[in-house]
Amino acid sequence: MQREFSAGGVLVRRLRGRWMVAAIRPAGKRPGLWALPKGRIDEGEPAEATALREVQEETGAHGRSLGKLGDVRYVFTWPPKPADGERIFKVVSFFLVVYEGGRLGDLPEAFRHEVAEAKWLPLEEAPRLLAYGGEKDMARKALTALESYQDV
């Protein structure tokens, strides 16, 4: 079974006294399907650097990492339709990223084809609003982790 390694960011910021998280709707996905920004780790690139890069490429905003939240593991078949598709074991490492600047949705031209929409969602509602189970767990972990950070 082939293995893939990716990294993503749980980009958070305070707006009007509540924690918000940056979510994306990947291109080709139905309206209302929200996910966290993530992508493949380039050869020789640390996972944390990948997470920060992917956050900026897919949301238009950037931030600093507060550290790793955890890993999401799953298996999928590629290509998805043919019966002879290859099964792939994927690990996505997620990092907690605190917003420092940029405008959500202001994507670099080279990445606009990947993301249909970017939006701030209330972090406490993210476990309900995000589409994928592992990402819902990362949102819960981010909420818990932020309780211990008083200066962010």
Short mmCIF file of C-alpha atoms in Angstrom, two decimals:
data_model
loop_
_atom_site.label_atom_id
_atom_site.label_comp_id
_atom_site.label_asym_id
_atom_site.label_seq_id
_atom_site.Cartn_x
_atom_site.Cartn_y
_atom_site.Cartn_z
CA MET A 1 0.00 0.00 0.00
CA GLN A 2 1.35 3.40 -0.96
CA ARG A 3 1.82 5.99 1.80
CA GLU A 4 1.29 9.76 1.62
CA PHE A 5 2.22 12.42 4.14
CA SER A 6 0.58 15.82 4.35
CA ALA A 7 0.33 18.65 6.83
CA GLY A 8 -2.30 21.24 7.58
CA GLY A 9 -3.08 24.13 9.82
CA VAL A 10 -5.85 25.02 12.21
CA LEU A 11 -5.60 28.79 11.66
CA VAL A 12 -7.29 30.65 14.52
CA ARG A 13 -7.89 34.26 15.49
CA ARG A 14 -10.04 36.18 17.95
CA LEU A 15 -12.88 38.20 16.46
CA ARG A 16 -15.28 40.06 18.73
CA GLY A 17 -14.06 38.06 21.73
CA ARG A 18 -14.48 34.58 20.27
CA TRP A 19 -12.07 32.17 18.61
CA MET A 20 -12.61 31.70 14.89
CA VAL A 21 -11.03 29.12 12.58
CA ALA A 22 -10.23 29.48 8.88
CA ALA A 23 -12.05 26.88 6.79
CA ILE A 24 -12.02 26.27 3.07
CA ARG A 25 -14.39 24.75 0.55
CA PRO A 26 -12.13 22.85 -1.84
CA ALA A 27 -12.82 23.42 -5.55
CA GLY A 28 -15.40 20.98 -6.90
CA LYS A 29 -16.98 20.31 -3.49
CA ARG A 30 -20.58 21.18 -2.70
CA PRO A 31 -21.44 24.48 -0.97
CA GLY A 32 -21.31 24.09 2.80
CA LEU A 33 -18.57 21.43 2.78
CA TRP A 34 -15.89 22.94 5.01
CA ALA A 35 -12.39 21.58 5.51
CA LEU A 36 -9.07 22.67 6.97
CA PRO A 37 -6.22 23.79 4.71
CA LYS A 38 -3.70 21.01 4.09
CA GLY A 39 -1.41 19.57 1.45
CA ARG A 40 1.46 17.25 0.63
CA ILE A 41 4.78 17.65 2.34
CA ASP A 42 7.48 18.50 -0.21
CA GLU A 43 10.67 16.46 -0.13
CA GLY A 44 12.95 17.75 2.63
CA GLU A 45 10.29 20.15 3.95
CA PRO A 46 9.41 19.93 7.66
CA ALA A 47 5.72 19.19 8.32
CA GLU A 48 5.31 22.42 10.29
CA ALA A 49 6.64 24.47 7.34
CA THR A 50 4.21 22.64 5.03
CA ALA A 51 1.31 23.51 7.34
CA LEU A 52 2.22 27.20 7.34
CA ARG A 53 2.68 27.21 3.55
CA GLU A 54 -0.62 25.44 2.92
CA VAL A 55 -2.50 27.81 5.24
CA GLN A 56 -1.23 30.79 3.24
CA GLU A 57 -1.77 29.19 -0.17
CA GLU A 58 -5.32 28.02 0.56
CA THR A 59 -6.68 30.83 2.75
CA GLY A 60 -4.69 33.96 1.84
CA ALA A 61 -3.86 34.52 5.52
CA HIS A 62 -0.73 33.60 7.44
CA GLY A 63 0.30 32.99 11.02
CA ARG A 64 2.76 31.44 13.43
CA SER A 65 2.67 27.91 14.70
CA LEU A 66 2.02 27.11 18.36
CA GLY A 67 2.91 23.46 17.75
CA LYS A 68 1.50 20.16 16.60
CA LEU A 69 -2.07 19.21 17.49
CA GLY A 70 -1.95 15.65 16.23
CA ASP A 71 -2.22 13.34 13.22
CA VAL A 72 -5.19 12.17 11.20
CA ARG A 73 -4.81 8.75 9.52
CA TYR A 74 -7.03 7.26 6.85
CA VAL A 75 -7.06 5.05 3.76
CA PHE A 76 -8.50 6.02 0.39
CA THR A 77 -8.53 4.67 -3.15
CA TRP A 78 -7.08 6.60 -6.10
CA PRO A 79 -8.46 7.08 -8.63
CA PRO A 80 -11.74 6.90 -6.71
CA LYS A 81 -14.00 5.37 -9.38
CA PRO A 82 -12.17 2.53 -11.18
CA ALA A 83 -12.25 -0.85 -9.49
CA ASP A 84 -8.50 -1.13 -9.99
CA GLY A 85 -7.70 2.04 -8.04
CA GLU A 86 -4.76 1.93 -5.66
CA ARG A 87 -5.32 2.00 -1.90
CA ILE A 88 -3.32 4.74 -0.20
CA PHE A 89 -2.58 5.14 3.51
CA LYS A 90 -2.42 8.84 4.35
CA VAL A 91 -1.17 10.67 7.45
CA VAL A 92 -1.97 14.37 7.86
CA SER A 93 -0.17 16.22 10.67
CA PHE A 94 -2.07 19.27 11.91
CA PHE A 95 -0.57 22.32 13.63
CA LEU A 96 -2.24 25.07 15.63
CA VAL A 97 -1.55 28.34 13.81
CA VAL A 98 -2.33 31.79 15.22
CA TYR A 99 -3.33 34.42 12.66
CA GLU A 100 -0.82 37.21 12.06
CA GLY A 101 -2.02 38.82 8.84
CA GLY A 102 -3.46 38.58 5.37
CA ARG A 103 -7.02 38.55 4.14
CA LEU A 104 -9.07 35.37 4.06
CA GLY A 105 -9.95 34.49 0.49
CA ASP A 106 -7.20 36.65 -1.02
CA LEU A 107 -5.46 33.65 -2.58
CA PRO A 108 -2.30 33.69 -4.68
CA GLU A 109 -3.24 33.32 -8.38
CA ALA A 110 -1.48 29.94 -8.66
CA PHE A 111 -3.78 28.38 -6.03
CA ARG A 112 -7.19 29.85 -6.88
CA HIS A 113 -8.13 26.70 -8.80
CA GLU A 114 -7.80 24.61 -5.59
CA VAL A 115 -10.16 26.56 -3.32
CA ALA A 116 -13.72 27.68 -4.11
CA GLU A 117 -14.21 29.64 -0.88
CA ALA A 118 -12.54 30.52 2.43
CA LYS A 119 -14.43 31.59 5.53
CA TRP A 120 -13.98 32.23 9.27
CA LEU A 121 -16.10 29.82 11.34
CA PRO A 122 -16.62 29.95 15.11
CA LEU A 123 -14.09 27.48 16.51
CA GLU A 124 -16.54 26.08 19.07
CA GLU A 125 -18.90 25.21 16.18
CA ALA A 126 -16.18 23.75 13.93
CA PRO A 127 -16.56 20.17 15.23
CA ARG A 128 -20.13 20.33 13.87
CA LEU A 129 -19.43 22.37 10.71
CA LEU A 130 -16.30 20.68 9.34
CA ALA A 131 -16.94 17.79 6.94
CA TYR A 132 -14.30 15.26 8.00
CA GLY A 133 -14.10 13.39 11.30
CA GLY A 134 -10.35 13.77 11.81
CA GLU A 135 -10.56 17.51 11.18
CA LYS A 136 -13.45 17.80 13.64
CA ASP A 137 -11.12 16.21 16.22
CA MET A 138 -8.37 18.72 15.40
CA ALA A 139 -10.82 21.59 16.00
CA ARG A 140 -11.66 20.11 19.42
CA LYS A 141 -7.95 19.79 20.21
CA ALA A 142 -7.39 23.41 19.16
CA LEU A 143 -10.12 24.59 21.56
CA THR A 144 -8.50 22.66 24.41
CA ALA A 145 -4.99 23.88 23.52
CA LEU A 146 -6.09 27.53 23.36
CA GLU A 147 -7.37 27.34 26.94
CA SER A 148 -3.75 27.08 28.08
CA TYR A 149 -2.52 30.03 25.97
CA GLN A 150 -3.32 33.29 27.71
CA ASP A 151 -1.13 35.55 25.57
CA VAL A 152 -2.44 34.77 22.06
#
